[in-house]
JSON list of C-alpha atoms in Angstrom, two decimals:
[
{"chain": "A", "resi": 999, "resn": "MET", "atom": "CA", "xyz": [240.59, 182.12, 67.14]},
{"chain": "A", "resi": 1000, "resn": "SER", "atom": "CA", "xyz": [240.84, 178.09, 68.01]},
{"chain": "A", "resi": 1001, "resn": "HIS", "atom": "CA", "xyz": [241.14, 176.56, 71.42]},
{"chain": "A", "resi": 1002, "resn": "TYR", "atom": "CA", "xyz": [242.53, 173.31, 72.32]},
{"chain": "A", "resi": 1003, "resn": "TYR", "atom": "CA", "xyz": [239.09, 172.45, 73.78]},
{"chain": "A", "resi": 1004, "resn": "ASP", "atom": "CA", "xyz": [237.47, 173.11, 69.99]},
{"chain": "A", "resi": 1005, "resn": "SER", "atom": "CA", "xyz": [236.86, 171.06, 67.48]},
{"chain": "A", "resi": 1006, "resn": "ASN", "atom": "CA", "xyz": [238.73, 172.05, 64.21]},
{"chain": "A", "resi": 1007, "resn": "PRO", "atom": "CA", "xyz": [239.66, 169.59, 61.91]},
{"chain": "A", "resi": 1008, "resn": "ASP", "atom": "CA", "xyz": [240.38, 172.51, 59.01]},
{"chain": "A", "resi": 1009, "resn": "LEU", "atom": "CA", "xyz": [243.33, 173.78, 61.15]},
{"chain": "A", "resi": 1010, "resn": "ARG", "atom": "CA", "xyz": [246.55, 172.79, 59.60]},
{"chain": "A", "resi": 1011, "resn": "SER", "atom": "CA", "xyz": [248.26, 169.34, 60.42]},
{"chain": "A", "resi": 1012, "resn": "GLN", "atom": "CA", "xyz": [251.79, 169.17, 61.22]},
{"chain": "A", "resi": 1013, "resn": "PRO", "atom": "CA", "xyz": [252.31, 165.83, 63.38]},
{"chain": "A", "resi": 1014, "resn": "SER", "atom": "CA", "xyz": [255.12, 165.40, 65.61]},
{"chain": "A", "resi": 1015, "resn": "GLU", "atom": "CA", "xyz": [256.53, 163.28, 67.99]},
{"chain": "A", "resi": 1016, "resn": "ILE", "atom": "CA", "xyz": [257.50, 164.22, 71.81]},
{"chain": "A", "resi": 1017, "resn": "VAL", "atom": "CA", "xyz": [259.22, 162.23, 74.23]},
{"chain": "A", "resi": 1018, "resn": "ALA", "atom": "CA", "xyz": [257.77, 162.35, 78.43]},
{"chain": "A", "resi": 1019, "resn": "HIS", "atom": "CA", "xyz": [259.35, 160.77, 81.51]},
{"chain": "A", "resi": 1020, "resn": "ILE", "atom": "CA", "xyz": [256.40, 159.71, 83.71]},
{"chain": "A", "resi": 1021, "resn": "ASN", "atom": "CA", "xyz": [256.61, 157.61, 86.85]},
{"chain": "A", "resi": 1022, "resn": "SER", "atom": "CA", "xyz": [260.32, 156.24, 85.79]},
{"chain": "A", "resi": 1023, "resn": "LYS", "atom": "CA", "xyz": [259.12, 155.08, 82.23]},
{"chain": "A", "resi": 1024, "resn": "GLN", "atom": "CA", "xyz": [259.52, 156.95, 78.77]},
{"chain": "A", "resi": 1025, "resn": "PHE", "atom": "CA", "xyz": [256.73, 157.58, 76.72]},
{"chain": "A", "resi": 1026, "resn": "THR", "atom": "CA", "xyz": [256.32, 158.81, 72.98]},
{"chain": "A", "resi": 1027, "resn": "PHE", "atom": "CA", "xyz": [253.46, 160.17, 71.82]},
{"chain": "A", "resi": 1028, "resn": "ILE", "atom": "CA", "xyz": [252.39, 161.81, 68.54]},
{"chain": "A", "resi": 1029, "resn": "THR", "atom": "CA", "xyz": [250.75, 165.25, 68.87]},
{"chain": "A", "resi": 1030, "resn": "ASP", "atom": "CA", "xyz": [249.50, 167.94, 66.49]},
{"chain": "A", "resi": 1031, "resn": "HIS", "atom": "CA", "xyz": [248.59, 171.45, 65.88]},
{"chain": "A", "resi": 1032, "resn": "GLY", "atom": "CA", "xyz": [245.36, 172.43, 67.90]},
{"chain": "A", "resi": 1033, "resn": "VAL", "atom": "CA", "xyz": [245.68, 170.25, 71.01]},
{"chain": "A", "resi": 1034, "resn": "PHE", "atom": "CA", "xyz": [246.37, 170.57, 74.34]},
{"chain": "A", "resi": 1035, "resn": "SER", "atom": "CA", "xyz": [250.27, 171.13, 75.38]},
{"chain": "A", "resi": 1036, "resn": "ARG", "atom": "CA", "xyz": [251.27, 169.89, 72.03]},
{"chain": "A", "resi": 1037, "resn": "ASN", "atom": "CA", "xyz": [254.93, 170.34, 72.73]},
{"chain": "A", "resi": 1038, "resn": "ALA", "atom": "CA", "xyz": [255.15, 168.83, 75.69]},
{"chain": "A", "resi": 1039, "resn": "VAL", "atom": "CA", "xyz": [253.39, 166.96, 78.21]},
{"chain": "A", "resi": 1040, "resn": "ASP", "atom": "CA", "xyz": [251.59, 169.38, 80.63]},
{"chain": "A", "resi": 1041, "resn": "PHE", "atom": "CA", "xyz": [253.61, 169.92, 83.88]},
{"chain": "A", "resi": 1042, "resn": "GLY", "atom": "CA", "xyz": [250.37, 169.51, 85.47]},
{"chain": "A", "resi": 1043, "resn": "THR", "atom": "CA", "xyz": [249.05, 166.09, 84.03]},
{"chain": "A", "resi": 1044, "resn": "LYS", "atom": "CA", "xyz": [252.94, 164.85, 85.14]},
{"chain": "A", "resi": 1045, "resn": "VAL", "atom": "CA", "xyz": [252.05, 165.91, 88.91]},
{"chain": "A", "resi": 1046, "resn": "LEU", "atom": "CA", "xyz": [248.72, 164.39, 88.34]},
{"chain": "A", "resi": 1047, "resn": "LEU", "atom": "CA", "xyz": [249.94, 161.03, 86.84]},
{"chain": "A", "resi": 1048, "resn": "GLU", "atom": "CA", "xyz": [252.78, 160.83, 89.54]},
{"chain": "A", "resi": 1049, "resn": "SER", "atom": "CA", "xyz": [250.08, 161.46, 92.87]},
{"chain": "A", "resi": 1050, "resn": "ILE", "atom": "CA", "xyz": [247.92, 158.48, 91.67]},
{"chain": "A", "resi": 1051, "resn": "SER", "atom": "CA", "xyz": [247.90, 155.32, 93.54]},
{"chain": "A", "resi": 1052, "resn": "LEU", "atom": "CA", "xyz": [245.32, 152.59, 93.14]},
{"chain": "A", "resi": 1053, "resn": "GLN", "atom": "CA", "xyz": [244.47, 149.35, 94.11]},
{"chain": "A", "resi": 1054, "resn": "ASN", "atom": "CA", "xyz": [243.50, 147.14, 91.51]},
{"chain": "A", "resi": 1055, "resn": "PRO", "atom": "CA", "xyz": [241.39, 149.89, 89.63]},
{"chain": "A", "resi": 1056, "resn": "GLU", "atom": "CA", "xyz": [238.72, 147.94, 87.18]},
{"chain": "A", "resi": 1057, "resn": "HIS", "atom": "CA", "xyz": [237.45, 150.90, 85.04]},
{"chain": "A", "resi": 1058, "resn": "ILE", "atom": "CA", "xyz": [239.26, 154.13, 84.73]},
{"chain": "A", "resi": 1059, "resn": "LEU", "atom": "CA", "xyz": [237.99, 157.21, 83.21]},
{"chain": "A", "resi": 1060, "resn": "ASP", "atom": "CA", "xyz": [240.29, 159.75, 81.33]},
{"chain": "A", "resi": 1061, "resn": "VAL", "atom": "CA", "xyz": [238.08, 163.01, 81.12]},
{"chain": "A", "resi": 1062, "resn": "GLY", "atom": "CA", "xyz": [239.11, 165.60, 78.34]},
{"chain": "A", "resi": 1063, "resn": "CYS", "atom": "CA", "xyz": [242.15, 163.06, 76.99]},
{"chain": "A", "resi": 1064, "resn": "GLY", "atom": "CA", "xyz": [243.82, 164.98, 74.62]},
{"chain": "A", "resi": 1065, "resn": "TYR", "atom": "CA", "xyz": [246.23, 162.88, 72.88]},
{"chain": "A", "resi": 1066, "resn": "GLY", "atom": "CA", "xyz": [245.80, 160.42, 75.19]},
{"chain": "A", "resi": 1067, "resn": "VAL", "atom": "CA", "xyz": [248.52, 160.67, 77.88]},
{"chain": "A", "resi": 1068, "resn": "VAL", "atom": "CA", "xyz": [246.81, 159.82, 81.05]},
{"chain": "A", "resi": 1069, "resn": "GLY", "atom": "CA", "xyz": [244.75, 156.66, 79.92]},
{"chain": "A", "resi": 1070, "resn": "ILE", "atom": "CA", "xyz": [248.03, 155.27, 78.08]},
{"chain": "A", "resi": 1071, "resn": "VAL", "atom": "CA", "xyz": [250.08, 155.90, 81.09]},
{"chain": "A", "resi": 1072, "resn": "LEU", "atom": "CA", "xyz": [247.34, 154.65, 83.59]},
{"chain": "A", "resi": 1073, "resn": "LYS", "atom": "CA", "xyz": [246.88, 151.77, 81.46]},
{"chain": "A", "resi": 1074, "resn": "HIS", "atom": "CA", "xyz": [250.83, 150.61, 81.64]},
{"chain": "A", "resi": 1075, "resn": "LEU", "atom": "CA", "xyz": [250.65, 151.24, 85.18]},
{"chain": "A", "resi": 1076, "resn": "TYR", "atom": "CA", "xyz": [247.35, 149.03, 85.51]},
{"chain": "A", "resi": 1077, "resn": "PRO", "atom": "CA", "xyz": [247.30, 146.69, 82.88]},
{"chain": "A", "resi": 1078, "resn": "ARG", "atom": "CA", "xyz": [244.22, 144.89, 84.12]},
{"chain": "A", "resi": 1079, "resn": "ALA", "atom": "CA", "xyz": [242.01, 148.18, 84.17]},
{"chain": "A", "resi": 1080, "resn": "THR", "atom": "CA", "xyz": [239.45, 148.86, 81.17]},
{"chain": "A", "resi": 1081, "resn": "ILE", "atom": "CA", "xyz": [239.97, 152.29, 80.18]},
{"chain": "A", "resi": 1082, "resn": "THR", "atom": "CA", "xyz": [237.51, 154.81, 78.83]},
{"chain": "A", "resi": 1083, "resn": "MET", "atom": "CA", "xyz": [238.86, 158.05, 76.86]},
{"chain": "A", "resi": 1084, "resn": "PHE", "atom": "CA", "xyz": [236.88, 161.20, 75.39]},
{"chain": "A", "resi": 1085, "resn": "ASP", "atom": "CA", "xyz": [237.47, 164.62, 73.77]},
{"chain": "A", "resi": 1086, "resn": "VAL", "atom": "CA", "xyz": [235.82, 167.24, 72.35]},
{"chain": "A", "resi": 1087, "resn": "ASN", "atom": "CA", "xyz": [238.58, 167.78, 69.99]},
{"chain": "A", "resi": 1088, "resn": "GLU", "atom": "CA", "xyz": [238.36, 165.45, 67.01]},
{"chain": "A", "resi": 1089, "resn": "ARG", "atom": "CA", "xyz": [242.18, 165.55, 66.22]},
{"chain": "A", "resi": 1090, "resn": "ALA", "atom": "CA", "xyz": [243.15, 164.95, 69.65]},
{"chain": "A", "resi": 1091, "resn": "VAL", "atom": "CA", "xyz": [240.87, 162.02, 69.55]},
{"chain": "A", "resi": 1092, "resn": "ALA", "atom": "CA", "xyz": [242.27, 160.81, 66.37]},
{"chain": "A", "resi": 1093, "resn": "LEU", "atom": "CA", "xyz": [245.65, 161.32, 68.15]},
{"chain": "A", "resi": 1094, "resn": "THR", "atom": "CA", "xyz": [244.53, 159.14, 71.13]},
{"chain": "A", "resi": 1095, "resn": "ARG", "atom": "CA", "xyz": [243.73, 156.26, 68.65]},
{"chain": "A", "resi": 1096, "resn": "GLN", "atom": "CA", "xyz": [247.05, 156.73, 67.01]},
{"chain": "A", "resi": 1097, "resn": "ASN", "atom": "CA", "xyz": [248.90, 156.53, 70.14]},
{"chain": "A", "resi": 1098, "resn": "ILE", "atom": "CA", "xyz": [247.08, 153.42, 71.54]},
{"chain": "A", "resi": 1099, "resn": "LEU", "atom": "CA", "xyz": [247.71, 151.80, 68.47]},
{"chain": "A", "resi": 1100, "resn": "ARG", "atom": "CA", "xyz": [251.48, 152.53, 68.86]},
{"chain": "A", "resi": 1101, "resn": "TYR", "atom": "CA", "xyz": [251.46, 150.72, 72.35]},
{"chain": "A", "resi": 1102, "resn": "ALA", "atom": "CA", "xyz": [249.27, 147.76, 70.99]},
{"chain": "A", "resi": 1103, "resn": "LEU", "atom": "CA", "xyz": [247.00, 148.40, 74.25]},
{"chain": "A", "resi": 1104, "resn": "ASN", "atom": "CA", "xyz": [243.54, 146.66, 74.67]},
{"chain": "A", "resi": 1105, "resn": "ASP", "atom": "CA", "xyz": [240.60, 147.28, 76.38]},
{"chain": "A", "resi": 1106, "resn": "ILE", "atom": "CA", "xyz": [240.41, 151.17, 75.79]},
{"chain": "A", "resi": 1107, "resn": "GLU", "atom": "CA", "xyz": [237.31, 152.86, 74.34]},
{"chain": "A", "resi": 1108, "resn": "VAL", "atom": "CA", "xyz": [237.77, 156.85, 73.17]},
{"chain": "A", "resi": 1109, "resn": "PHE", "atom": "CA", "xyz": [234.76, 158.60, 72.18]},
{"chain": "A", "resi": 1110, "resn": "HIS", "atom": "CA", "xyz": [234.61, 161.94, 70.58]},
{"chain": "A", "resi": 1111, "resn": "SER", "atom": "CA", "xyz": [232.20, 163.97, 73.16]},
{"chain": "A", "resi": 1112, "resn": "ASP", "atom": "CA", "xyz": [231.92, 166.98, 75.15]},
{"chain": "A", "resi": 1113, "resn": "HIS", "atom": "CA", "xyz": [230.30, 165.25, 78.37]},
{"chain": "A", "resi": 1114, "resn": "VAL", "atom": "CA", "xyz": [230.93, 161.95, 80.08]},
{"chain": "A", "resi": 1115, "resn": "PRO", "atom": "CA", "xyz": [229.18, 159.19, 78.25]},
{"chain": "A", "resi": 1116, "resn": "LYS", "atom": "CA", "xyz": [225.96, 158.66, 79.70]},
{"chain": "A", "resi": 1117, "resn": "HIS", "atom": "CA", "xyz": [226.06, 154.63, 79.34]},
{"chain": "A", "resi": 1118, "resn": "LEU", "atom": "CA", "xyz": [228.86, 154.80, 82.14]},
{"chain": "A", "resi": 1119, "resn": "ASN", "atom": "CA", "xyz": [227.49, 154.57, 85.60]},
{"chain": "A", "resi": 1120, "resn": "ASN", "atom": "CA", "xyz": [230.13, 152.09, 87.17]},
{"chain": "A", "resi": 1121, "resn": "VAL", "atom": "CA", "xyz": [233.65, 153.33, 87.10]},
{"chain": "A", "resi": 1122, "resn": "SER", "atom": "CA", "xyz": [236.20, 152.97, 89.47]},
{"chain": "A", "resi": 1123, "resn": "VAL", "atom": "CA", "xyz": [238.39, 155.97, 88.87]},
{"chain": "A", "resi": 1124, "resn": "ALA", "atom": "CA", "xyz": [237.91, 158.86, 86.97]},
{"chain": "A", "resi": 1125, "resn": "VAL", "atom": "CA", "xyz": [240.89, 161.46, 86.39]},
{"chain": "A", "resi": 1126, "resn": "ILE", "atom": "CA", "xyz": [240.87, 165.33, 85.09]},
{"chain": "A", "resi": 1127, "resn": "ASN", "atom": "CA", "xyz": [242.90, 167.67, 83.98]},
{"chain": "A", "resi": 1128, "resn": "PRO", "atom": "CA", "xyz": [240.26, 170.32, 83.73]},
{"chain": "A", "resi": 1129, "resn": "PRO", "atom": "CA", "xyz": [239.61, 172.40, 80.59]},
{"chain": "A", "resi": 1130, "resn": "ILE", "atom": "CA", "xyz": [239.73, 175.94, 82.76]},
{"chain": "A", "resi": 1131, "resn": "ARG", "atom": "CA", "xyz": [239.49, 177.81, 79.55]},
{"chain": "A", "resi": 1132, "resn": "ALA", "atom": "CA", "xyz": [236.04, 176.43, 79.11]},
{"chain": "A", "resi": 1133, "resn": "GLY", "atom": "CA", "xyz": [234.90, 178.08, 81.86]},
{"chain": "A", "resi": 1134, "resn": "LYS", "atom": "CA", "xyz": [233.67, 177.17, 85.68]},
{"chain": "A", "resi": 1135, "resn": "GLN", "atom": "CA", "xyz": [230.31, 176.36, 84.36]},
{"chain": "A", "resi": 1136, "resn": "ALA", "atom": "CA", "xyz": [231.79, 173.79, 81.69]},
{"chain": "A", "resi": 1137, "resn": "VAL", "atom": "CA", "xyz": [234.49, 172.44, 84.23]},
{"chain": "A", "resi": 1138, "resn": "PHE", "atom": "CA", "xyz": [231.75, 172.12, 87.19]},
{"chain": "A", "resi": 1139, "resn": "GLN", "atom": "CA", "xyz": [229.40, 170.45, 84.99]},
{"chain": "A", "resi": 1140, "resn": "LEU", "atom": "CA", "xyz": [232.07, 167.90, 84.09]},
{"chain": "A", "resi": 1141, "resn": "TYR", "atom": "CA", "xyz": [232.76, 167.25, 88.18]},
{"chain": "A", "resi": 1142, "resn": "GLN", "atom": "CA", "xyz": [228.95, 166.55, 88.22]},
{"chain": "A", "resi": 1143, "resn": "GLU", "atom": "CA", "xyz": [229.10, 164.03, 85.43]},
{"chain": "A", "resi": 1144, "resn": "ILE", "atom": "CA", "xyz": [231.85, 162.63, 86.79]},
{"chain": "A", "resi": 1145, "resn": "HIS", "atom": "CA", "xyz": [230.27, 161.95, 90.10]},
{"chain": "A", "resi": 1146, "resn": "THR", "atom": "CA", "xyz": [227.18, 160.33, 88.21]},
{"chain": "A", "resi": 1147, "resn": "ALA", "atom": "CA", "xyz": [229.65, 157.97, 86.44]},
{"chain": "A", "resi": 1148, "resn": "LEU", "atom": "CA", "xyz": [231.45, 157.13, 89.58]},
{"chain": "A", "resi": 1149, "resn": "LYS", "atom": "CA", "xyz": [230.37, 153.53, 91.21]},
{"chain": "A", "resi": 1150, "resn": "PRO", "atom": "CA", "xyz": [229.85, 153.95, 94.86]},
{"chain": "A", "resi": 1151, "resn": "SER", "atom": "CA", "xyz": [233.31, 154.47, 96.51]},
{"chain": "A", "resi": 1152, "resn": "GLY", "atom": "CA", "xyz": [234.82, 155.49, 93.06]},
{"chain": "A", "resi": 1153, "resn": "GLU", "atom": "CA", "xyz": [237.40, 157.92, 93.12]},
{"chain": "A", "resi": 1154, "resn": "CYS", "atom": "CA", "xyz": [238.11, 160.85, 91.24]},
{"chain": "A", "resi": 1155, "resn": "PHE", "atom": "CA", "xyz": [241.58, 162.80, 90.42]},
{"chain": "A", "resi": 1156, "resn": "ILE", "atom": "CA", "xyz": [241.46, 166.26, 89.88]},
{"chain": "A", "resi": 1157, "resn": "VAL", "atom": "CA", "xyz": [244.72, 168.66, 89.09]},
{"chain": "A", "resi": 1158, "resn": "ILE", "atom": "CA", "xyz": [244.21, 172.59, 89.12]},
{"chain": "A", "resi": 1159, "resn": "GLN", "atom": "CA", "xyz": [246.49, 175.37, 89.91]},
{"chain": "A", "resi": 1160, "resn": "LYS", "atom": "CA", "xyz": [245.69, 177.49, 92.53]},
{"chain": "A", "resi": 1161, "resn": "LYS", "atom": "CA", "xyz": [245.34, 180.65, 90.75]},
{"chain": "A", "resi": 1162, "resn": "GLN", "atom": "CA", "xyz": [243.18, 178.88, 88.42]},
{"chain": "A", "resi": 1163, "resn": "GLY", "atom": "CA", "xyz": [240.50, 178.28, 90.77]},
{"chain": "A", "resi": 1164, "resn": "ALA", "atom": "CA", "xyz": [241.62, 175.24, 92.91]},
{"chain": "A", "resi": 1165, "resn": "ASN", "atom": "CA", "xyz": [239.73, 177.03, 96.18]},
{"chain": "A", "resi": 1166, "resn": "SER", "atom": "CA", "xyz": [236.19, 176.76, 94.37]},
{"chain": "A", "resi": 1167, "resn": "SER", "atom": "CA", "xyz": [237.19, 173.34, 92.75]},
{"chain": "A", "resi": 1168, "resn": "LYS", "atom": "CA", "xyz": [237.15, 172.03, 96.02]},
{"chain": "A", "resi": 1169, "resn": "LEU", "atom": "CA", "xyz": [234.28, 173.91, 97.74]},
{"chain": "A", "resi": 1170, "resn": "PHE", "atom": "CA", "xyz": [232.15, 172.44, 94.56]},
{"chain": "A", "resi": 1171, "resn": "LEU", "atom": "CA", "xyz": [233.72, 168.91, 94.99]},
{"chain": "A", "resi": 1172, "resn": "GLU", "atom": "CA", "xyz": [232.84, 169.07, 98.31]},
{"chain": "A", "resi": 1173, "resn": "SER", "atom": "CA", "xyz": [229.40, 169.81, 97.67]},
{"chain": "A", "resi": 1174, "resn": "LEU", "atom": "CA", "xyz": [229.27, 166.55, 95.44]},
{"chain": "A", "resi": 1175, "resn": "PHE", "atom": "CA", "xyz": [231.49, 163.97, 97.10]},
{"chain": "A", "resi": 1176, "resn": "ASN", "atom": "CA", "xyz": [231.58, 162.24, 100.67]},
{"chain": "A", "resi": 1177, "resn": "GLU", "atom": "CA", "xyz": [235.05, 163.08, 100.65]},
{"chain": "A", "resi": 1178, "resn": "VAL", "atom": "CA", "xyz": [237.55, 165.45, 99.10]},
{"chain": "A", "resi": 1179, "resn": "HIS", "atom": "CA", "xyz": [241.25, 165.34, 100.04]},
{"chain": "A", "resi": 1180, "resn": "ILE", "atom": "CA", "xyz": [244.52, 167.39, 99.16]},
{"chain": "A", "resi": 1181, "resn": "VAL", "atom": "CA", "xyz": [246.95, 164.53, 97.98]},
{"chain": "A", "resi": 1182, "resn": "LYS", "atom": "CA", "xyz": [250.00, 166.74, 96.52]},
{"chain": "A", "resi": 1183, "resn": "ARG", "atom": "CA", "xyz": [250.66, 170.25, 96.28]},
{"chain": "A", "resi": 1184, "resn": "HIS", "atom": "CA", "xyz": [253.84, 171.01, 94.05]},
{"chain": "A", "resi": 1185, "resn": "LYS", "atom": "CA", "xyz": [254.61, 174.30, 92.30]},
{"chain": "A", "resi": 1186, "resn": "GLY", "atom": "CA", "xyz": [250.87, 175.82, 92.73]},
{"chain": "A", "resi": 1187, "resn": "TYR", "atom": "CA", "xyz": [249.31, 172.67, 91.43]},
{"chain": "A", "resi": 1188, "resn": "TYR", "atom": "CA", "xyz": [246.65, 171.14, 93.67]},
{"chain": "A", "resi": 1189, "resn": "VAL", "atom": "CA", "xyz": [245.81, 167.24, 93.28]},
{"chain": "A", "resi": 1190, "resn": "PHE", "atom": "CA", "xyz": [242.80, 166.59, 94.74]},
{"chain": "A", "resi": 1191, "resn": "LYS", "atom": "CA", "xyz": [241.10, 163.25, 95.36]},
{"chain": "A", "resi": 1192, "resn": "ALA", "atom": "CA", "xyz": [237.57, 162.86, 95.51]},
{"chain": "A", "resi": 1193, "resn": "ILE", "atom": "CA", "xyz": [235.75, 160.35, 97.11]},
{"chain": "A", "resi": 1194, "resn": "LYS", "atom": "CA", "xyz": [232.01, 158.91, 96.82]},
{"chain": "A", "resi": 1195, "resn": "SER", "atom": "CA", "xyz": [230.39, 156.98, 99.03]}
]
């Protein structure tokens, strides 16, 4: 059985386009079988993006980018920012690159990886919709790697459903970061902002 966080290039491909309205703007994305939320942008991702307010971010990290929604939307909102994106799913990474080309965006790097790239150590903002089905250990490992990659005063935004472990995530984040705030609650979803100082 294949999951969206697996890398399975042999899975049947049938690309399609979806339209999403986020922050009062319309976006079109190419998706395919074998990627997270292929038929529509995930509701939690929308809640996350509509909760983020940044002051001139220099470098944004999109953790587990899927087909590129978060990084592409944030690049439109903060065009001067450099964006780094990665995902464990090879097909998702290929789709992200196609979606970046569709919008002719610059200053974006995309990696195929299941970990935060080790060379990153000066990230301003990290954003993650955690891969809950990969398990708590994998999610907490990503939180640790994000903390390492963030510069002092860097911020991480996380969206997670209460029933999928919001409370335990918050406790773990509080063990890593100097500050953890709830910036939004909506229909069972929590958006946390964790600040490294």
